[in-house]
Each structure stands twice: as structure tokens, then as C-alpha cells.
Coordinates of C-alpha atoms in Angstrom, one line a residue:
Chain A
X1 CA 14.3 -19.5 -12.8
X2 CA 13.2 -17.6 -15.7
X3 CA 14.1 -18.4 -19.7
X4 CA 14.7 -15.3 -20.8
X5 CA 15.6 -16.8 -24.7
X6 CA 15.7 -20.7 -25.0
X7 CA 18.0 -20.7 -28.3
X8 CA 19.9 -17.5 -27.9
X9 CA 23.0 -18.9 -30.2
X10 CA 24.2 -22.3 -31.5
X11 CA 27.2 -24.1 -30.6
X12 CA 29.4 -26.2 -32.6
X13 CA 30.5 -29.8 -31.1
X14 CA 33.9 -28.4 -31.0
X15 CA 33.1 -25.6 -28.9
X16 CA 31.3 -27.5 -26.3
X17 CA 34.6 -29.9 -26.3
X18 CA 36.9 -26.9 -25.6
X19 CA 34.8 -25.6 -23.4
X20 CA 34.4 -28.6 -21.2
X21 CA 38.2 -29.9 -21.5
X22 CA 38.8 -26.1 -20.2
X23 CA 36.7 -26.6 -17.3
X24 CA 38.2 -29.9 -16.6
X25 CA 42.0 -28.7 -16.7
X26 CA 40.8 -26.0 -14.9
X27 CA 39.2 -27.9 -11.6
X28 CA 42.4 -30.4 -11.9
X29 CA 44.8 -27.5 -11.6
X30 CA 42.7 -26.2 -8.7
X31 CA 42.8 -29.6 -7.0
X32 CA 46.3 -30.0 -7.3
X33 CA 47.0 -26.3 -5.7
X34 CA 44.7 -27.1 -2.6
X35 CA 46.5 -30.5 -2.2
X36 CA 50.1 -29.0 -2.5
X37 CA 49.0 -26.0 0.1
X38 CA 47.5 -28.8 2.4
X39 CA 50.8 -30.5 2.5
X40 CA 52.9 -27.4 2.4
X41 CA 50.5 -26.4 5.7
X42 CA 51.8 -29.7 7.4
X43 CA 49.6 -32.2 9.2
X44 CA 48.5 -29.9 11.9
X45 CA 46.8 -27.3 9.6
X46 CA 43.3 -28.2 9.1
X47 CA 41.6 -25.9 6.5
X48 CA 37.8 -26.2 6.3
X49 CA 37.2 -28.9 3.7
X50 CA 36.8 -27.6 -0.3
X51 CA 33.1 -28.0 -1.0
X52 CA 33.0 -31.3 -2.9
X53 CA 32.3 -30.7 -6.8
X54 CA 28.7 -31.9 -7.4
X55 CA 28.5 -35.3 -8.8
X56 CA 25.8 -34.1 -11.3
X57 CA 27.7 -31.9 -12.9
X58 CA 30.8 -34.3 -12.7
X59 CA 28.8 -36.8 -14.5
X60 CA 27.6 -35.0 -17.6
X61 CA 31.1 -33.3 -18.1
X62 CA 32.6 -36.7 -18.1
X63 CA 30.1 -38.1 -20.2
X64 CA 29.9 -35.4 -22.6
X65 CA 33.6 -35.2 -23.3
X66 CA 34.0 -38.8 -23.4
X67 CA 31.3 -38.7 -26.5
X68 CA 33.0 -35.8 -28.0
X69 CA 36.2 -37.5 -28.0
X70 CA 35.0 -40.8 -29.0
X71 CA 37.0 -41.7 -32.1
X72 CA 34.1 -41.8 -34.6
X73 CA 33.4 -38.3 -34.0
X74 CA 34.6 -35.1 -36.2
X75 CA 35.7 -33.6 -33.4
X76 CA 38.8 -35.4 -33.1
X77 CA 39.9 -34.3 -36.6
X78 CA 39.6 -30.4 -36.0
X79 CA 40.9 -27.5 -34.7
X80 CA 40.2 -23.5 -34.2
X81 CA 41.8 -23.0 -37.6
X82 CA 40.6 -26.0 -40.0
X83 CA 36.9 -24.9 -38.7
X84 CA 37.5 -21.5 -39.3
X85 CA 38.8 -22.3 -43.0
X86 CA 35.8 -24.9 -43.7
X87 CA 33.7 -22.3 -42.6
X88 CA 35.2 -20.0 -45.2
X89 CA 35.2 -22.5 -48.0
X90 CA 31.4 -23.2 -47.4
X91 CA 30.7 -19.2 -47.4
X92 CA 30.6 -19.8 -51.2
X93 CA 27.6 -22.0 -51.2
X94 CA 24.4 -20.6 -50.6
X95 CA 24.0 -22.9 -47.5
X96 CA 21.6 -22.0 -44.3
X97 CA 23.3 -21.7 -40.9
X98 CA 22.1 -24.5 -39.9
X99 CA 23.2 -26.8 -42.8
X100 CA 26.7 -25.1 -42.0
X101 CA 26.8 -26.1 -38.5
X102 CA 25.9 -29.2 -39.1
X103 CA 28.8 -29.9 -41.9
X104 CA 31.4 -28.9 -39.4
X105 CA 29.5 -30.9 -36.7
X106 CA 29.9 -33.8 -38.7
X107 CA 32.5 -33.4 -41.1
X108 CA 31.1 -35.6 -44.0
X109 CA 33.3 -36.9 -46.4
X110 CA 31.2 -38.6 -48.6
X111 CA 28.3 -37.9 -50.6
X112 CA 26.1 -40.0 -48.8
X113 CA 26.9 -38.3 -45.3
X114 CA 26.4 -34.8 -47.1
X115 CA 23.4 -35.3 -49.0
X116 CA 20.7 -35.4 -45.9
X117 CA 22.4 -32.5 -44.4
X118 CA 21.1 -30.3 -47.2
X119 CA 17.7 -29.8 -47.4
X120 CA 15.5 -29.9 -50.9
X121 CA 19.4 -30.6 -52.6
X122 CA 18.0 -31.5 -56.0
X123 CA 16.0 -28.2 -56.3
X124 CA 18.8 -25.7 -54.9
X125 CA 22.2 -27.2 -56.4
X126 CA 23.7 -29.4 -58.8
X127 CA 24.7 -32.9 -58.3
X128 CA 28.5 -31.4 -58.7
X129 CA 28.5 -29.5 -55.6
X130 CA 28.4 -32.7 -53.2
X131 CA 31.8 -33.7 -54.2
X132 CA 33.1 -29.9 -53.6
X133 CA 31.9 -29.5 -50.4
X134 CA 33.3 -32.9 -49.4
X135 CA 36.5 -31.8 -51.0
X136 CA 36.2 -28.5 -48.6
X137 CA 35.7 -30.9 -45.7
X138 CA 38.5 -33.1 -46.8
X139 CA 40.8 -30.5 -46.9
X140 CA 39.9 -29.1 -43.4
X141 CA 40.3 -32.4 -41.7
X142 CA 43.8 -32.5 -39.5
X143 CA 45.3 -35.6 -38.4
X144 CA 42.9 -37.2 -35.8
X145 CA 44.7 -36.5 -32.5
X146 CA 43.1 -38.5 -29.7
X147 CA 45.5 -37.3 -27.2
X148 CA 43.3 -33.7 -27.9
X149 CA 42.8 -31.6 -25.6
X150 CA 46.5 -31.2 -24.3
X151 CA 47.1 -32.9 -20.9
X152 CA 46.1 -31.0 -18.2
X153 CA 49.7 -30.8 -16.7
X154 CA 50.8 -28.1 -19.2
X155 CA 49.0 -25.4 -18.6
X156 CA 50.8 -23.5 -21.5
X157 CA 48.0 -24.5 -23.8
X158 CA 45.0 -23.8 -21.9
X159 CA 45.8 -20.4 -21.4
X160 CA 45.8 -19.5 -25.3
X161 CA 42.2 -20.7 -25.6
X162 CA 40.1 -18.3 -26.9
X163 CA 36.7 -19.6 -25.4
X164 CA 34.4 -18.6 -27.7
X165 CA 35.9 -18.5 -31.1
X166 CA 33.0 -19.7 -33.2
X167 CA 29.9 -18.9 -31.8
X168 CA 27.4 -18.8 -34.6
X169 CA 25.0 -16.1 -33.6
X170 CA 25.4 -13.2 -31.5
X171 CA 23.7 -13.4 -28.4
X172 CA 20.6 -11.6 -28.0
X173 CA 20.2 -9.7 -24.9
X174 CA 17.1 -8.4 -23.8
X175 CA 16.6 -4.7 -23.9
X176 CA 18.1 -2.6 -21.6
X177 CA 14.4 -1.2 -20.3
X178 CA 14.3 -4.7 -19.3
X179 CA 15.9 -4.3 -16.1
X180 CA 14.3 -0.7 -15.7
X181 CA 12.1 -1.9 -12.9
X182 CA 14.6 -3.7 -10.8
X183 CA 16.7 -2.5 -8.0
X184 CA 20.1 -2.6 -9.6
X185 CA 22.2 -0.1 -7.8
X186 CA 25.2 -1.7 -9.0
X187 CA 25.6 -4.1 -11.4
X188 CA 28.9 -5.7 -12.7
X189 CA 28.9 -7.5 -16.2
X190 CA 31.5 -10.5 -15.8
X191 CA 32.7 -10.9 -19.1
X192 CA 36.6 -10.7 -18.5
X193 CA 36.9 -13.9 -16.3
X194 CA 34.6 -15.8 -18.0
X195 CA 35.7 -16.0 -21.8
X196 CA 35.6 -13.2 -24.3
X197 CA 32.1 -12.1 -25.1
X198 CA 31.1 -13.1 -28.6
X199 CA 31.6 -9.7 -30.0
X200 CA 34.9 -9.6 -29.3
X201 CA 35.8 -12.3 -31.6
X202 CA 33.0 -11.4 -33.8
X203 CA 35.6 -11.8 -36.9
X204 CA 35.2 -15.2 -36.2
X205 CA 34.6 -17.9 -38.5
X206 CA 31.0 -17.8 -39.4
X207 CA 29.8 -14.6 -41.5
X208 CA 27.3 -13.0 -39.2
X209 CA 25.3 -11.1 -41.6
X210 CA 23.7 -14.2 -42.5
X211 CA 20.0 -14.8 -41.6
Chain B
X1 CA 23.1 -29.9 -30.8
X2 CA 24.5 -27.4 -28.6
X3 CA 22.5 -24.3 -27.8
X4 CA 23.4 -21.2 -25.6
X5 CA 20.5 -20.5 -23.3
X6 CA 20.0 -17.0 -21.8
X7 CA 18.4 -17.4 -18.3
X8 CA 17.7 -15.6 -15.3
X9 CA 18.0 -16.5 -11.7
X10 CA 18.5 -15.8 -8.0
X11 CA 21.2 -17.7 -6.4
X12 CA 22.0 -18.1 -2.6
X13 CA 25.8 -18.2 -1.4
X14 CA 26.2 -20.0 1.8
X15 CA 28.5 -18.1 4.2
X16 CA 31.2 -21.0 3.6
X17 CA 31.9 -19.9 0.1
X18 CA 32.1 -15.9 1.2
X19 CA 36.1 -16.9 1.3
X20 CA 36.1 -17.2 -2.7
X21 CA 35.5 -14.9 -5.1
X22 CA 31.8 -14.3 -5.7
X23 CA 31.7 -15.0 -9.5
X24 CA 33.4 -18.4 -9.0
X25 CA 31.3 -19.3 -5.9
X26 CA 28.1 -18.4 -8.2
X27 CA 29.6 -20.4 -10.9
X28 CA 29.4 -23.4 -8.7
X29 CA 26.2 -22.8 -7.5
X30 CA 24.6 -22.6 -10.7
X31 CA 26.3 -25.4 -11.9
X32 CA 25.2 -27.5 -8.6
X33 CA 21.4 -26.5 -9.7
X34 CA 21.6 -27.0 -13.6
X35 CA 24.1 -29.4 -14.6
X36 CA 22.7 -32.6 -16.2
X37 CA 19.2 -31.6 -15.7
X38 CA 16.6 -31.1 -18.1
X39 CA 14.6 -27.8 -18.0
X40 CA 11.4 -27.6 -19.5
X41 CA 11.4 -26.5 -23.0
X42 CA 14.6 -25.8 -23.2
X43 CA 16.7 -28.8 -23.1
X44 CA 19.5 -30.8 -21.2
X45 CA 21.4 -28.6 -19.7
X46 CA 25.5 -29.2 -19.6
X47 CA 27.1 -26.5 -17.8
X48 CA 27.1 -22.6 -17.3
X49 CA 28.6 -21.3 -20.6
X50 CA 29.2 -17.4 -18.6
X51 CA 27.7 -15.2 -16.4
X52 CA 26.2 -11.9 -18.5
X53 CA 25.0 -9.7 -15.4
X54 CA 24.9 -10.3 -11.9
X55 CA 23.2 -8.0 -9.4
X56 CA 24.7 -6.7 -5.8
X57 CA 24.4 -9.3 -2.9
X58 CA 22.0 -8.9 -0.6
X59 CA 21.0 -10.3 2.8
X60 CA 17.7 -11.1 3.8
X61 CA 16.0 -11.6 7.1
X62 CA 16.1 -14.8 8.8
X63 CA 19.3 -16.7 6.8
X64 CA 22.8 -15.4 6.4
X65 CA 23.1 -16.2 3.0
X66 CA 24.2 -13.6 0.1
X67 CA 21.1 -13.3 -2.8
X68 CA 22.4 -12.6 -6.0
X69 CA 20.0 -12.2 -8.9
X70 CA 22.1 -13.4 -12.2
X71 CA 21.7 -13.3 -16.2
X72 CA 23.8 -16.2 -17.6
X73 CA 24.2 -18.1 -20.2
X74 CA 23.6 -22.0 -20.2
X75 CA 25.1 -24.6 -22.5
X76 CA 22.0 -27.0 -22.9
X77 CA 21.9 -30.1 -25.4
X78 CA 18.7 -29.9 -27.4
X79 CA 18.8 -30.8 -31.7
X80 CA 17.0 -28.8 -33.4
X81 CA 14.0 -30.4 -35.7
X82 CA 15.5 -32.1 -38.8
X83 CA 19.2 -32.1 -37.6
X84 CA 21.3 -34.6 -38.4
X85 CA 23.3 -36.4 -35.8
X86 CA 25.6 -39.1 -35.0
X87 CA 24.3 -41.4 -32.1
X88 CA 25.3 -44.8 -31.1
X89 CA 22.5 -47.6 -31.1
X90 CA 21.8 -48.6 -27.3
X91 CA 19.2 -51.4 -27.6
X92 CA 16.4 -52.8 -29.8
X93 CA 13.1 -53.4 -29.0
X94 CA 9.8 -54.5 -30.8
X95 CA 8.5 -50.9 -31.3
X96 CA 11.7 -49.1 -31.3
X97 CA 15.2 -48.8 -31.4
X98 CA 16.9 -47.1 -28.8
X99 CA 19.8 -44.8 -29.2
X100 CA 22.5 -43.2 -26.8
X101 CA 25.1 -40.4 -26.9
X102 CA 26.7 -41.2 -23.6
X103 CA 25.2 -38.4 -21.8
X104 CA 21.8 -38.5 -23.2
X105 CA 20.0 -41.7 -24.0
X106 CA 16.0 -41.0 -24.4
X107 CA 16.4 -41.1 -27.9
X108 CA 14.5 -43.6 -30.1
X109 CA 13.7 -44.7 -33.7
X110 CA 10.1 -46.0 -33.6
X111 CA 9.4 -48.7 -36.0
X112 CA 7.4 -46.5 -38.7
X113 CA 11.0 -44.2 -39.3
X114 CA 12.6 -47.4 -40.0
X115 CA 13.9 -47.7 -43.6
X116 CA 11.6 -50.1 -45.6
X117 CA 11.5 -52.7 -46.1
X118 CA 12.4 -54.1 -42.7
X119 CA 11.8 -56.6 -39.7
X120 CA 12.5 -57.3 -36.6
X121 CA 14.4 -60.7 -36.1
X122 CA 12.8 -62.5 -32.8
X123 CA 15.8 -64.5 -32.2
X124 CA 18.5 -61.9 -32.5
X125 CA 16.0 -59.1 -30.8
X126 CA 17.1 -56.8 -33.4
X127 CA 16.1 -54.7 -36.3
X128 CA 17.7 -55.3 -39.8
X129 CA 16.9 -53.7 -43.1
X130 CA 16.9 -55.3 -46.3
X131 CA 17.9 -53.1 -49.2
X132 CA 17.8 -55.4 -52.3
X133 CA 14.9 -57.9 -51.5
X134 CA 14.9 -61.1 -52.8
X135 CA 12.6 -63.1 -50.8
X136 CA 9.2 -62.8 -50.3
X137 CA 9.3 -63.3 -46.6
X138 CA 11.7 -60.9 -45.0
X139 CA 12.8 -63.6 -42.5
X140 CA 14.1 -65.7 -45.0
X141 CA 16.5 -63.0 -46.5
X142 CA 20.0 -64.6 -46.5
X143 CA 21.7 -63.4 -43.5
X144 CA 24.5 -61.1 -45.6
X145 CA 21.6 -59.3 -47.3
X146 CA 20.5 -58.2 -43.8
X147 CA 21.6 -54.9 -42.1
X148 CA 21.3 -55.4 -38.6
X149 CA 20.9 -52.6 -36.0
X150 CA 23.7 -53.9 -33.7
X151 CA 23.7 -52.8 -30.1
X152 CA 27.0 -50.2 -30.0
X153 CA 27.2 -49.2 -33.9
X154 CA 27.3 -45.6 -35.0
X155 CA 24.5 -44.5 -36.3
X156 CA 23.4 -41.4 -38.5
X157 CA 20.0 -40.3 -37.8
X158 CA 17.5 -37.2 -38.7
X159 CA 15.9 -35.4 -35.4
X160 CA 12.0 -36.0 -36.2
X161 CA 10.7 -34.2 -33.0
X162 CA 11.0 -34.1 -29.5
X163 CA 9.1 -34.0 -26.2
X164 CA 9.4 -32.6 -22.8
X165 CA 7.0 -34.2 -20.0
X166 CA 6.7 -32.8 -16.6
X167 CA 5.2 -35.3 -14.5
X168 CA 5.0 -34.5 -10.8
X169 CA 5.5 -37.8 -8.6
X170 CA 2.4 -38.1 -6.8
X171 CA 2.1 -38.8 -3.3
X172 CA 4.1 -41.5 -1.5
X173 CA 2.2 -44.5 -1.1
X174 CA 1.9 -46.2 2.2
X175 CA 0.5 -49.6 2.7
X176 CA -0.3 -50.6 6.2
X177 CA 2.2 -48.0 7.4
X178 CA 5.2 -49.0 5.3
X179 CA 6.2 -46.8 2.4
X180 CA 6.2 -49.0 -0.9
X181 CA 8.2 -48.1 -4.0
X182 CA 5.9 -46.6 -6.6
X183 CA 7.1 -48.8 -9.7
X184 CA 5.1 -47.2 -12.2
X185 CA 6.7 -46.4 -15.4
X186 CA 7.6 -42.9 -15.5
X187 CA 8.0 -41.2 -18.6
X188 CA 11.3 -39.4 -19.4
X189 CA 11.0 -35.4 -19.3
X190 CA 12.7 -34.9 -22.3
X191 CA 12.7 -37.6 -25.2
X192 CA 13.6 -37.4 -28.7
X193 CA 12.2 -39.1 -31.8
X194 CA 14.6 -39.8 -34.6
X195 CA 14.1 -41.1 -38.3
X196 CA 16.8 -43.4 -40.5
X197 CA 14.0 -43.7 -43.5
X198 CA 16.0 -41.6 -45.8
X199 CA 19.1 -41.7 -48.1
X200 CA 22.3 -41.5 -46.4
X201 CA 20.7 -42.2 -42.9
X202 CA 21.3 -45.4 -41.0
X203 CA 24.4 -47.1 -39.5
X204 CA 27.6 -45.2 -40.9
X205 CA 28.8 -48.6 -42.5
X206 CA 26.0 -49.1 -44.6
X207 CA 26.8 -46.3 -46.6
X208 CA 30.5 -45.9 -46.2
X209 CA 31.7 -48.6 -48.5
X210 CA 33.2 -50.6 -45.9
X211 CA 30.2 -53.5 -46.5
X212 CA 30.4 -54.1 -50.3
X213 CA 26.6 -55.8 -50.7
X214 CA 25.0 -53.7 -48.0
X215 CA 25.4 -50.2 -49.2
X216 CA 23.7 -48.8 -52.2
X217 CA 24.3 -45.5 -53.9
X218 CA 22.6 -42.6 -53.6
X219 CA 20.9 -42.8 -57.2
X220 CA 19.5 -46.1 -56.6
X221 CA 17.5 -45.1 -53.4
X222 CA 16.4 -41.8 -55.1
X223 CA 15.0 -44.3 -57.9

């Protein structure tokens, strides 16, 4: 194991929620397909049992989803479009990337919640900005949808996810010559099957020319 | 809260996985290895985000596995310093308040990071904060004045620091031929220290105006 970059990009809570929901739906669909295949094949047919899903992975997935779907969390009042709109609104203010990410994660609708997020507030902004940003957040909220994501039985919604809608940072891949010494005869880059890479959706929510 | 970490690792695929497409099998293998584990100085791994690059599977002398060199991105939980996060109060002790995020609960607010003036109620075994002090002794404050850090409440905190420990378990202890359980306290591998000693931080109900006497205005706190 080797860590090339411990912090290649930051993810918003909503992105993690989308990713995990998608993986969960995928697995449930696979399980169902396997069950159906087994039933269709009849009792005589006895294929090698599918490898059980690792419990560690299952646990963290379940608990993270449970947390992100908790009614108090802002993720229940967001969707892809609302985040994009909020990010666009926030461009007007001279906020750092981390501050924007926190505003999107927490969706502060009152001044008390917003105030600690912005560093050195008094020196940088006028107090009226708080209200303006609160209003932006309020505008970007959608009605809380506890049933999010769509039930796994309906596959229509799941296919349409663009998994990396708002990756905040271009991933920093190592230099090409990094691999020069390695014996890579053929390499494949598996980007198609596992979500479009960040650059494919580069016109996403957060402006990227920021430092 | 969450990051992508770029990682490199070598994965062995066992022959019983040769039937499925290699990228699926590799993802499964990586998730098995990393999910829900703390990677030192990186954070708590949630799951693999995607594969960036994979080498050709190679067979080594001595086993039937296919070995792949993989570069991949991992979703990790690691809030940065000074990030504001929302958590839930898990428990109170005299030294610290412990918070939980369901999937991670080694989050602490040491007493020094509680808002001033605060006190520990030995009967309820909970810390409380008194924004408008009326009596000399904090424990004499009338109940409505006290803002308790009750378990289960949602709380907004600032991350002050985080610590990683890589404690090796020692050799197994054996007394007269019988293995004994090692009961010594083991430090969590990853721990986050948080603070609520600031305007806007603390239980969410303190600030959203739902409690008449308890919540205060920003200006008041600043003054």
C-alpha cells in the first residue's frame, strides 16, 4: 500500500450519499438477479455460492448512509441542481473553497450557523453578507425528501446519476514519468465503467480556477 | 468531511473470482481490504471511489492468484482542521464529551473546549453551559438556565485537531499455559478533538431560537 496523495480532492456530503446509494442499489439489483437466476435454474443446478459481501464494507456503508439520511442533515434537502445553484450564487462572495464546501454541507439558514464557518468574518465582510448568504441557502433548499434515494426497485433513476457532479478539485494524478520505472506492458484506465472522471463534468458547480 | 485519497496497492485475485470481470473483482477485493478501516495519516476509509489505473494481472510462482498493480481513489472520512461539522452527542464524562457520527465515534470535546462558564452535573452526569449567569455557584443555577449537553442531541462543533495512533498489539500473554485477554485500554487509531467554545457552536437547539431563554444573539456573545 502506498499513499500517493492523501487529499486529492474534497467531496461534499451529497456526493458521498449519491455514491453510496448507487453502490447499494447496484448490489441489491445484483443480488436479485442472482436469486432469479438460481430459481430459474431449478433446484438441481447448484452454482458455486456467490462470495458474501464483506461485513466491514457493509457496515460502514449502512452507517454512513444512515447518518447522511438523518432528518437533521442538510443532504435530505439537496439535489444536484440545488447544489449547483447554490455554488453559483456563492461565487459572488469572496469565500474560500473550504468555506463554500462547508456551506453546501451544512446549509446554514440562520446567522448563528453561518458565522463560525467563515473565518475572520469581521475583517473580511460586512455583517449584511450573512443575511444574503442565508437567503442564497434558503433559495437552494428543496423540500425534504426522506425517501431519497429512489427505491432500488426502480432502476430508471439510478442509471441517470452522473456520479461526480461536483468534485471540488481536479484530482492530482502523478506525473507520467512516475511509472517509467515500472514494468507496465499494458495498462487500462477504467474510467468508463466507474463513473465519469472529474474533467468530464468540469463545468460542474464549483468554479475551478480558484486556489 | 470526506476526501478522495489517491492510493496505490497490489491486489491478488483468487481463482474463484476469475469468472467475473476483473474490474469488479478488483473493486470488491479493495473494498474488502480498506472499507471501515483507518488508514494511518489518511483517515477512515469508506469505500473505493474508482480505479484510476490497473496493470496487467500477473501469476507468480507458488500460488494461483492473479496479481494486479492498482492505482485507485478512496473515499475517506477526514474533516480538516477548523472545519465545522454536525455530530450527535454520544456520552458525557467528567473529562470530555464524546460525539458520534454513526459510522465514526472517536470524537471528543475536552472540558477545556466547552463554552465558559460550564459545569459538570454529578447527578445527571452531564455537562451544562450557563450563558447568563445569575448565581455565584454554577451548580446552584436554576434548571431553566442550564443548557445540558444531552445524549442524542445534534451539535455543531469545530474540529481542532486529529491524532493517529498506530499501536501494535503486544505478544499474547500466557499465564500457566492459559491465554489471557489483554484488558489494557487501547487508544483508538484515529481520534478527532473538537471545540464548541465559540459563538454559533454547540447544540443546534441553543441557536435556532426554539428555546426562549437559552439561545443568545450573536452580538451578545461577541460583546
